[in-house]
mmCIF file of C-alpha atoms and ligand atoms in Angstrom:
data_model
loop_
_atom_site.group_PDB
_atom_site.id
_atom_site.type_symbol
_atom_site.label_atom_id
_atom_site.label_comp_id
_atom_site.label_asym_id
_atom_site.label_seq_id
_atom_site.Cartn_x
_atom_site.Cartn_y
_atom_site.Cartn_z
ATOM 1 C CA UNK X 7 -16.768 -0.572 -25.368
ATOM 2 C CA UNK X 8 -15.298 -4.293 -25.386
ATOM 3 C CA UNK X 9 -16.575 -5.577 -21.996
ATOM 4 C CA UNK X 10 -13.616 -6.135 -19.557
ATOM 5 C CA UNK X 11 -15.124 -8.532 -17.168
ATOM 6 C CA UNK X 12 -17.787 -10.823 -17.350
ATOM 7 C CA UNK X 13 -18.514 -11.300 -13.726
ATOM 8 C CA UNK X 14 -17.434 -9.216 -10.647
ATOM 9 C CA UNK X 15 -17.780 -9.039 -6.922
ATOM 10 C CA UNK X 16 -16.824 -5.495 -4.697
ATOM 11 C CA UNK X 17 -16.832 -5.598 -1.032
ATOM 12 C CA UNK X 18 -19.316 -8.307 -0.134
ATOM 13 C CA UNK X 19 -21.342 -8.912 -3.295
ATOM 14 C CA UNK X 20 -21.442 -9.519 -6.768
ATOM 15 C CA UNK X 21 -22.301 -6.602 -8.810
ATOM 16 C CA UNK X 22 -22.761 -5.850 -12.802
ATOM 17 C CA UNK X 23 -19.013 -5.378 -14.046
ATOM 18 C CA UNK X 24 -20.565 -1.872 -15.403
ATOM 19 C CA UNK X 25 -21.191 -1.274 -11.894
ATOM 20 C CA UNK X 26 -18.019 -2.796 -9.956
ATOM 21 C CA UNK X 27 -16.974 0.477 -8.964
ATOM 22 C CA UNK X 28 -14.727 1.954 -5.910
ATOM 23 C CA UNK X 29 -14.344 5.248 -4.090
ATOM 24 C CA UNK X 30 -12.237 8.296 -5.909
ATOM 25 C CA UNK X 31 -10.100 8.002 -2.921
ATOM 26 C CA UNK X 32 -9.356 4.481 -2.501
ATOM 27 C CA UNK X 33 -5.503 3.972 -1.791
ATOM 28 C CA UNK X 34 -5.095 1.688 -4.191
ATOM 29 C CA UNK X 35 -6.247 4.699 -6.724
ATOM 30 C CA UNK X 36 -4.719 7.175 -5.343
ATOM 31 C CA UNK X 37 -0.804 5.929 -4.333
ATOM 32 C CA UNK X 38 -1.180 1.984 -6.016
ATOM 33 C CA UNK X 39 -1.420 0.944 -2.491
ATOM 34 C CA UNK X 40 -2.649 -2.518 -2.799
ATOM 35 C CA UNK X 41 -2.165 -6.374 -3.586
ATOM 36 C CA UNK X 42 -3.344 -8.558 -6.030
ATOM 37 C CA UNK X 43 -3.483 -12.309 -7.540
ATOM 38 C CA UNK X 44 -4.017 -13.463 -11.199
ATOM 39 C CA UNK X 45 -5.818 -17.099 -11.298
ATOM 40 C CA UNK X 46 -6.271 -18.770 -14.477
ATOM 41 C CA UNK X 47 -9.881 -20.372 -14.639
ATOM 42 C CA UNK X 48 -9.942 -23.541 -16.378
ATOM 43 C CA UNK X 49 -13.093 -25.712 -16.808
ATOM 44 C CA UNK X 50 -14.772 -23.565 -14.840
ATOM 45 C CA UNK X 51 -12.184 -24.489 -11.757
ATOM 46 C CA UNK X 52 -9.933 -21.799 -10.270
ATOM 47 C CA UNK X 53 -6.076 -23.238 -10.698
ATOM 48 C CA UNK X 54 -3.803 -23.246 -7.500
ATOM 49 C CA UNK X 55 -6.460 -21.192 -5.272
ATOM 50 C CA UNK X 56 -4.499 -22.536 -1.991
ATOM 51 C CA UNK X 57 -1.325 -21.401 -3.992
ATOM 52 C CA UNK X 58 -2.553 -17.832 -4.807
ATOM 53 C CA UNK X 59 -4.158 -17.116 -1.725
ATOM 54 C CA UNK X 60 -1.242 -17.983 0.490
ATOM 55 C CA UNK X 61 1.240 -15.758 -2.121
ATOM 56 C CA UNK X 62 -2.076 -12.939 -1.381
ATOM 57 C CA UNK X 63 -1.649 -12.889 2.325
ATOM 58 C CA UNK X 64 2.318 -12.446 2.180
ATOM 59 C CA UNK X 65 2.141 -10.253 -0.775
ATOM 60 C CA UNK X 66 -0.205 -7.783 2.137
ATOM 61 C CA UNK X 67 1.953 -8.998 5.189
ATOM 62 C CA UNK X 68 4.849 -6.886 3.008
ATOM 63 C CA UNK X 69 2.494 -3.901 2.726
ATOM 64 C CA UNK X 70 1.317 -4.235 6.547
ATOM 65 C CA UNK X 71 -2.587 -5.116 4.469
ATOM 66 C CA UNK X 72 -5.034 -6.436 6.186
ATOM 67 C CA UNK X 73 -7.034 -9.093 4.152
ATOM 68 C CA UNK X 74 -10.095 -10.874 4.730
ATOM 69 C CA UNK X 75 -9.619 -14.440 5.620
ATOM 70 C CA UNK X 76 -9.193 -16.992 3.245
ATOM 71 C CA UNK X 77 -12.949 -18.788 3.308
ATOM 72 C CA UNK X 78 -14.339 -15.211 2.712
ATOM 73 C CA UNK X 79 -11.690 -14.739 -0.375
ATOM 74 C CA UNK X 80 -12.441 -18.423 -1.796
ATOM 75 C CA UNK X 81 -16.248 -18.054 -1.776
ATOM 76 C CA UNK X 82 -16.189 -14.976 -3.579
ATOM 77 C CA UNK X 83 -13.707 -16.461 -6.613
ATOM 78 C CA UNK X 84 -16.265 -19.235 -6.343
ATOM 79 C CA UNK X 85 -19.086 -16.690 -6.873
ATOM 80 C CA UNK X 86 -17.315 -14.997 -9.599
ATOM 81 C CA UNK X 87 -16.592 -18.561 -11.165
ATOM 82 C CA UNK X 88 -19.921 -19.483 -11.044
ATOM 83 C CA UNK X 89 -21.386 -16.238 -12.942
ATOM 84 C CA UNK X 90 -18.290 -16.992 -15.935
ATOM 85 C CA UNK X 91 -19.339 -20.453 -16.006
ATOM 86 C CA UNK X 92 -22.879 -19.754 -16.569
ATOM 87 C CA UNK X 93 -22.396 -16.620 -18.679
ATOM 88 C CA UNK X 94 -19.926 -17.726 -21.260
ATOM 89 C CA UNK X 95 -18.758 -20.976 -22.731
ATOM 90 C CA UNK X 96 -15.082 -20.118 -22.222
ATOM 91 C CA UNK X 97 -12.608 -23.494 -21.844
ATOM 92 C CA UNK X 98 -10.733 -20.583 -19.599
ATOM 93 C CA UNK X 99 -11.077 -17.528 -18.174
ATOM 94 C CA UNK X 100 -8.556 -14.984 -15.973
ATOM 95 C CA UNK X 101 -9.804 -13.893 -12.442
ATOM 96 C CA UNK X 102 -8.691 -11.130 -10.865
ATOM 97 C CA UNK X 103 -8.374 -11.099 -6.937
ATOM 98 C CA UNK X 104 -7.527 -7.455 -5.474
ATOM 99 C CA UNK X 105 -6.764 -5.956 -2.244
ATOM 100 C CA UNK X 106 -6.251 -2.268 -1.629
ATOM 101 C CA UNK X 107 -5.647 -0.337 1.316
ATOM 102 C CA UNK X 108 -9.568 1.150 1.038
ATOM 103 C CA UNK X 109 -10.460 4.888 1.303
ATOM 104 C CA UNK X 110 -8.097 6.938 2.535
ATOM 105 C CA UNK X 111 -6.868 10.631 3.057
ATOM 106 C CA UNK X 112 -5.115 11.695 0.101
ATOM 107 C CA UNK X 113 -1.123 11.078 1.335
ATOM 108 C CA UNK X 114 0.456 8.203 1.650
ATOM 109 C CA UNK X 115 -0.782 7.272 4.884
ATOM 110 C CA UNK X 116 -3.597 4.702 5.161
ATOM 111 C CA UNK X 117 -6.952 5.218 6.626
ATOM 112 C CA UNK X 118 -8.893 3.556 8.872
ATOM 113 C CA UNK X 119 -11.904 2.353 6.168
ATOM 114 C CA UNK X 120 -10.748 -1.090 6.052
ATOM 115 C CA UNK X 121 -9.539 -2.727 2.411
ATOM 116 C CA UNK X 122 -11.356 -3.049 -0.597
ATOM 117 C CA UNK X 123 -12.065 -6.207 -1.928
ATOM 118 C CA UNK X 124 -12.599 -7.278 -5.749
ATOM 119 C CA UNK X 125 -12.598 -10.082 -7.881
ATOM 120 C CA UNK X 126 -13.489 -10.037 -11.298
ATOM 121 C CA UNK X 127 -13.409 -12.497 -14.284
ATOM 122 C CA UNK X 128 -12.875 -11.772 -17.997
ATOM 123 C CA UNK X 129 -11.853 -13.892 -21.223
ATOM 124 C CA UNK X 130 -8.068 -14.954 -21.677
ATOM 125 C CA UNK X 131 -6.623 -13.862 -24.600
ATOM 126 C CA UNK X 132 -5.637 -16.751 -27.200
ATOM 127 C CA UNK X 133 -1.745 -17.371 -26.303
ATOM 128 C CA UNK X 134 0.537 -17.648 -29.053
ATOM 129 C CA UNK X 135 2.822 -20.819 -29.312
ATOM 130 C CA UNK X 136 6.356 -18.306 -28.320
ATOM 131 C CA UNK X 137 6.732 -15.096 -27.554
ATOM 132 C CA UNK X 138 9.736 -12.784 -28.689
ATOM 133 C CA UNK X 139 11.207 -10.936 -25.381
ATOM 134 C CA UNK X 140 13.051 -7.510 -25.180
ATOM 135 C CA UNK X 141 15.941 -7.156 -22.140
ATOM 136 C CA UNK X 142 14.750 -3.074 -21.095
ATOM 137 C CA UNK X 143 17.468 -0.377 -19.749
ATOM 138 C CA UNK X 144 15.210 -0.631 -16.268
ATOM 139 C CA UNK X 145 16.540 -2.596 -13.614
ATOM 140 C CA UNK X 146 14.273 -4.628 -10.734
ATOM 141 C CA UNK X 147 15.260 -3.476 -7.173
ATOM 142 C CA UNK X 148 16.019 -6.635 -5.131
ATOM 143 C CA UNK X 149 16.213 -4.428 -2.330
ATOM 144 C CA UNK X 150 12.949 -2.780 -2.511
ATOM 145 C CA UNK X 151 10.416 -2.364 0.533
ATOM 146 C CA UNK X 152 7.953 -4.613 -2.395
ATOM 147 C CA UNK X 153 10.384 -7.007 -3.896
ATOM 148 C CA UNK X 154 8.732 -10.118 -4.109
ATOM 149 C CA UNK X 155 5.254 -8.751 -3.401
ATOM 150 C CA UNK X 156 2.562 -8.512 -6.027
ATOM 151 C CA UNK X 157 1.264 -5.346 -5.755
ATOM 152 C CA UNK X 158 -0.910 -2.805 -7.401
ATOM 153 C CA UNK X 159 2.205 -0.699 -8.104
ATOM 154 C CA UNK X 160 2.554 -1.801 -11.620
ATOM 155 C CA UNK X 161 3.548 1.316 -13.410
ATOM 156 C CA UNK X 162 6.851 -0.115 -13.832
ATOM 157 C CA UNK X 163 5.656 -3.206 -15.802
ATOM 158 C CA UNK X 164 3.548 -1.091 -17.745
ATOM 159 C CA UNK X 165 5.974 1.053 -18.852
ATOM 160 C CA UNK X 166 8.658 -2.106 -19.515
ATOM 161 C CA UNK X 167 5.682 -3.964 -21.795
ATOM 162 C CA UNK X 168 5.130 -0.832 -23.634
ATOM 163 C CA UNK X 169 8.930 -0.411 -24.664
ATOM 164 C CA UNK X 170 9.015 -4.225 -25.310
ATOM 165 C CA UNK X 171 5.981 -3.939 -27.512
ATOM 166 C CA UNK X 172 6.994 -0.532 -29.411
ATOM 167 C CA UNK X 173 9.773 -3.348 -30.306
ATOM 168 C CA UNK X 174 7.395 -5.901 -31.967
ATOM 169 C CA UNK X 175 8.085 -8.218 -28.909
ATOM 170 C CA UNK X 176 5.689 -9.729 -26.157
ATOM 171 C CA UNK X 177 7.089 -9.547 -22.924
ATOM 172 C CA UNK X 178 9.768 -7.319 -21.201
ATOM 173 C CA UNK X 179 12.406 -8.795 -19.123
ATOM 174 C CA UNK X 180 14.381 -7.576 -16.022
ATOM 175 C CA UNK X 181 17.869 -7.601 -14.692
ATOM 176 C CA UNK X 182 18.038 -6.427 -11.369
ATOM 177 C CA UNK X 183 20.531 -4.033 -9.836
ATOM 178 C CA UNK X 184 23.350 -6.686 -9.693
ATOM 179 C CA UNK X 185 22.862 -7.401 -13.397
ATOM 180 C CA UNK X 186 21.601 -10.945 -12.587
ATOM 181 C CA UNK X 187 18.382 -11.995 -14.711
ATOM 182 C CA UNK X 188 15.663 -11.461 -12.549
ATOM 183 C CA UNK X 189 11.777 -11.807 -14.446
ATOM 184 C CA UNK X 190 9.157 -10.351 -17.133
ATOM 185 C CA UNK X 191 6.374 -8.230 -16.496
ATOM 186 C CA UNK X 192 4.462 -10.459 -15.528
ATOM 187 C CA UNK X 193 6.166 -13.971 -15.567
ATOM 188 C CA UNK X 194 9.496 -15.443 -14.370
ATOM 189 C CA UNK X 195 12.068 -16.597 -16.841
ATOM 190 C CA UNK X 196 13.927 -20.234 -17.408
ATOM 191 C CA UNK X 197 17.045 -20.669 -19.365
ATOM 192 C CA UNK X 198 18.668 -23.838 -20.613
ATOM 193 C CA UNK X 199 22.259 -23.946 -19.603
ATOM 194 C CA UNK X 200 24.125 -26.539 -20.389
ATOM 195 C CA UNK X 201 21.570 -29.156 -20.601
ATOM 196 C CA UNK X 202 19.556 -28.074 -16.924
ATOM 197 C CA UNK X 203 16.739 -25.833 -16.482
ATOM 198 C CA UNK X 204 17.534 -23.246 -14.825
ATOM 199 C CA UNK X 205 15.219 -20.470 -13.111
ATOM 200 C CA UNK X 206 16.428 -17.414 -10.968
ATOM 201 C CA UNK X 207 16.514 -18.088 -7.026
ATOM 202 C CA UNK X 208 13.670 -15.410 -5.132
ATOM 203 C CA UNK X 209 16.980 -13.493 -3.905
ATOM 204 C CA UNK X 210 17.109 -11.994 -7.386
ATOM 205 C CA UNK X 211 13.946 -9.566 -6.221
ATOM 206 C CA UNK X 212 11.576 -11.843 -8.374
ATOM 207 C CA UNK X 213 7.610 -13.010 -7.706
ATOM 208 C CA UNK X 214 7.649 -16.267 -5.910
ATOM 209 C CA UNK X 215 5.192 -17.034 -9.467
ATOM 210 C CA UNK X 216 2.846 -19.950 -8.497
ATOM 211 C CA UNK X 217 3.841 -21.607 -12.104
ATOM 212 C CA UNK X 218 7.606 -20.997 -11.399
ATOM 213 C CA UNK X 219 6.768 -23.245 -8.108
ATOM 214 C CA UNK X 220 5.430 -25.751 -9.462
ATOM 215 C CA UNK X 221 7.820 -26.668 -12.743
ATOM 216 C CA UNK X 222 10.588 -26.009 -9.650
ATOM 217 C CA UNK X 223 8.346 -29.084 -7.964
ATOM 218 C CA UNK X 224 7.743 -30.910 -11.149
ATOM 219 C CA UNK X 225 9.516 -30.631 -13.914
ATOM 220 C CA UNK X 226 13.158 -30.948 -13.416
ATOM 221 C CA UNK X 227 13.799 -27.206 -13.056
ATOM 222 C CA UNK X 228 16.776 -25.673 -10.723
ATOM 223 C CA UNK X 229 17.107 -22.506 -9.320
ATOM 224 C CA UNK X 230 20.750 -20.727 -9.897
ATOM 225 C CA UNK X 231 21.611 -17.171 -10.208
ATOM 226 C CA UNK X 232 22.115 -16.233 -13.768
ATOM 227 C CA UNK X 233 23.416 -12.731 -15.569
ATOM 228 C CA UNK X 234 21.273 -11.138 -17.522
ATOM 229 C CA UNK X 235 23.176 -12.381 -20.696
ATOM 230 C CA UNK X 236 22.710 -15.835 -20.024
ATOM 231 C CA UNK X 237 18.958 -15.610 -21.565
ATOM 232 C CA UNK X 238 20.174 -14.298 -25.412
ATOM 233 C CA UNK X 239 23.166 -16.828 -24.869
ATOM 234 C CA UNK X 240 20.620 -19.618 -24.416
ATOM 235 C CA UNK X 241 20.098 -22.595 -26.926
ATOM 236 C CA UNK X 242 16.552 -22.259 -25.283
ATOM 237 C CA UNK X 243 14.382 -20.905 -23.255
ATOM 238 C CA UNK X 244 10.588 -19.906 -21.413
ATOM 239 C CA UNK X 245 8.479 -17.520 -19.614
ATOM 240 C CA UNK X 246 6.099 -19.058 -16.864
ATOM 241 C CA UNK X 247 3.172 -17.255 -15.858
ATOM 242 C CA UNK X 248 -0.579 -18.127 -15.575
ATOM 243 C CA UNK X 249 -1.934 -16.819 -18.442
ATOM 244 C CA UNK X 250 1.229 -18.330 -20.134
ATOM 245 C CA UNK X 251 1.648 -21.874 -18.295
ATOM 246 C CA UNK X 252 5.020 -22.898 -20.039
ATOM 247 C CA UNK X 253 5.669 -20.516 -23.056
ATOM 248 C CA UNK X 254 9.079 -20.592 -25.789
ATOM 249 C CA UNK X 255 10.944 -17.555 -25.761
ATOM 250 C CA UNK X 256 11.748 -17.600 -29.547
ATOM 251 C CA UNK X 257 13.663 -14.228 -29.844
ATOM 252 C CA UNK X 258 15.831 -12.491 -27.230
ATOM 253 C CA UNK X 259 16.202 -8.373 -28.759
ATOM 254 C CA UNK X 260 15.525 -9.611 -32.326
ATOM 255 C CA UNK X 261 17.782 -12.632 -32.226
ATOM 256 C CA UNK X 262 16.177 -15.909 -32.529
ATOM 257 C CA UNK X 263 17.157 -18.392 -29.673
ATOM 258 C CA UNK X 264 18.531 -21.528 -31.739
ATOM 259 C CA UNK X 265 14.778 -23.931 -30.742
ATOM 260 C CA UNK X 266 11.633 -22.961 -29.375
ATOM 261 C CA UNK X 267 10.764 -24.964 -28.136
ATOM 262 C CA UNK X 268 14.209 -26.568 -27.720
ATOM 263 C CA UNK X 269 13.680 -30.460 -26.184
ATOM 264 C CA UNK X 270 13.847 -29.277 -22.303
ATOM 265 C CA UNK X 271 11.638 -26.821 -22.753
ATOM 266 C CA UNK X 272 8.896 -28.843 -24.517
ATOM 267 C CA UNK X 273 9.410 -31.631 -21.531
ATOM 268 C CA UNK X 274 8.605 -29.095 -18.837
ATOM 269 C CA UNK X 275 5.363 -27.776 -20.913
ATOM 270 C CA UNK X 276 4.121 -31.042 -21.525
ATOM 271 C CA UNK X 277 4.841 -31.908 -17.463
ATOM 272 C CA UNK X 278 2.748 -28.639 -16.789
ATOM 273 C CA UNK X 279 0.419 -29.417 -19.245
ATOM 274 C CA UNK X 280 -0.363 -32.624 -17.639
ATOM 275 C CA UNK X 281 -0.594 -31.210 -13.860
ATOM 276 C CA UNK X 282 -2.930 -28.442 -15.129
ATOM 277 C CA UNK X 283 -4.987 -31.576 -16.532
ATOM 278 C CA UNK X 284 -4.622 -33.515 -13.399
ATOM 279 C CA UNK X 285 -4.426 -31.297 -10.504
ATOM 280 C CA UNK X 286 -6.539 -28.353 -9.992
ATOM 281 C CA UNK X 287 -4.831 -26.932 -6.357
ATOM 282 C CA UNK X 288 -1.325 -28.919 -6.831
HETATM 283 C C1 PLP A 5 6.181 -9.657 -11.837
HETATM 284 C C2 PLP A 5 5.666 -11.031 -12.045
HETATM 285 N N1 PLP A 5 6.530 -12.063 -12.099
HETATM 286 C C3 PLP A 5 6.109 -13.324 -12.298
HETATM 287 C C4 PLP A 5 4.770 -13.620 -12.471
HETATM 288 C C5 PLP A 5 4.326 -15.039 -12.696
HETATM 289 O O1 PLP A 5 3.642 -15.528 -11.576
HETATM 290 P P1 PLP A 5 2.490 -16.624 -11.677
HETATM 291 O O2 PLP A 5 3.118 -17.862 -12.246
HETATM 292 O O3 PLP A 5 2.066 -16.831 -10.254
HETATM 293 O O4 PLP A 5 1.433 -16.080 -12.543
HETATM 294 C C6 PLP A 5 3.838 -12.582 -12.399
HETATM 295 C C7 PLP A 5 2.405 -12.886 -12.563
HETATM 296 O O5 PLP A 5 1.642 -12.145 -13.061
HETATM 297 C C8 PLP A 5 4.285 -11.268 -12.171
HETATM 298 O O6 PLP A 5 3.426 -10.246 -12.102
#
């Protein structure tokens, strides 16, 4: 089997990733009851720690998760860093941060165990230059008890990124249940519109994503609330994400957008590009 981590830490230590195990019953098994962060390691630095860890703690705040406190959270990812940097040569890597609700009876309600804890680190797959996206039948819930929270309730997203792929496509992107767009799977979405950048606002039930942030910060992108048609109406457009950074949507269901990257688009990738190279917590 392919190794899926190269380094990993469970509750306190680092371990063999053959070995990073949890219990049977761990909430976050059993009912997806947990939180989680995706860093991107680059140059053996974690990107945006301060970033991710903040989004972490309200991410659990919205599940009522208790989470260890921020020194103990950073000097594990630097463990974990450490053991990619000196096991691999990888330019970057993807760390996992993840906190469940621990060991628990086998309902809904939590027990009294106390979280689990892991963070693990494996390769980043090469990214291609665009990415063809597929608008799914599935709406986000704006109004959901989670919206905006990164959880471990991802069977959604799975599901979306299977029908997106069983399309030839790359990502899967939301509307939510006013028929604004909303996101991807796992990245938020900017449109061109009439010469601006535009992104949805958080009121659209999408992530607060760390690399939406900071082209909102940086590179001349505005937040407006879009329908869902706007994106295959687009001259041009992108995903952001952290394994993506800034990535040209080339196709919206099968029909090509007119450039990808059209001329805003490659501005605000070369901006990122720049702050990635510049700025490791920005
Ligand atoms: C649902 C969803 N939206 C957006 C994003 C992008 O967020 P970030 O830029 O912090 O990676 C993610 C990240 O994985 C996500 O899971």
């Amino acid at each position: 089997m392919e190794a899926i981590a190269v380094a990993a830490w469970v509750d306190g230590a680092l371990v063999h990733p053959e070995r990073a195990v949890v219990s049977a019953f761990d909430h976050g098994v059993t009912v997806g009851d947990g939180v989680f962060e995706t860093l991107l390691v680059h140059h053996g630095v974690p990107f945006a720690l301060r970033r991710h860890l903040e989004r972490l703690e309200r991410s659990a705040a919205t599940l009522g998760l208790e989470v260890p406190g921020r020194e103990v959270l950073a000097r594990a990812v630097a463990e974990v860093v450490g053991e990619v940097v000196a096991a691999s040569e990888l330019a970057q890597a993807r760390l996992r941060l993840t906190v469940t609700g621990g060991p628990a009876p086998l309902g809904s309600g939590r027990g009294a165990a106390g979280p689990t804890v892991i963070v693990a680190a494996g390769a980043l797959e090469p990214l291609p230059p665009t990415v063809d996206v597929v608008v799914v039948p599935w709406t986000r819930n704006e109004r959901s008890a989670l919206a905006g929270a990164k959880t471990t309730s991802y069977a959604e997203n799975v599901v979306a990124l299977a029908h997106a792929r069983g399309r030839g496509a790359g990502e899967a992107v939301f509307a939510n249940t006013r028929g604004e767009l909303c996101e991807g799977t796992g990245s938020n979405v900017v449109v061109g519109v009439d010469g601006r950048l535009v992104t949805p606002p958080l009121s659209s039930g999408c992530l607060a994503g760390v690399t939406r942030a900071l082209v909102l910060e940086r590179c001349q992108v505005e937040e407006a609330v879009l329908p869902v048609g706007a994106l295959a109406a687009a001259e041009e457009a992108f995903l952001t994400s952290t394994t993506r950074g800034v990535q040209p949507i080339a196709s919206v269901d099968g029909r090509p957008l007119a450039r990808a990257p059209g001329p805003l688009t490659a501005a605000a990738a070369a901006g990122f590009s720049d702050l990635l190279a510049s700025d490791p917590d920005p």
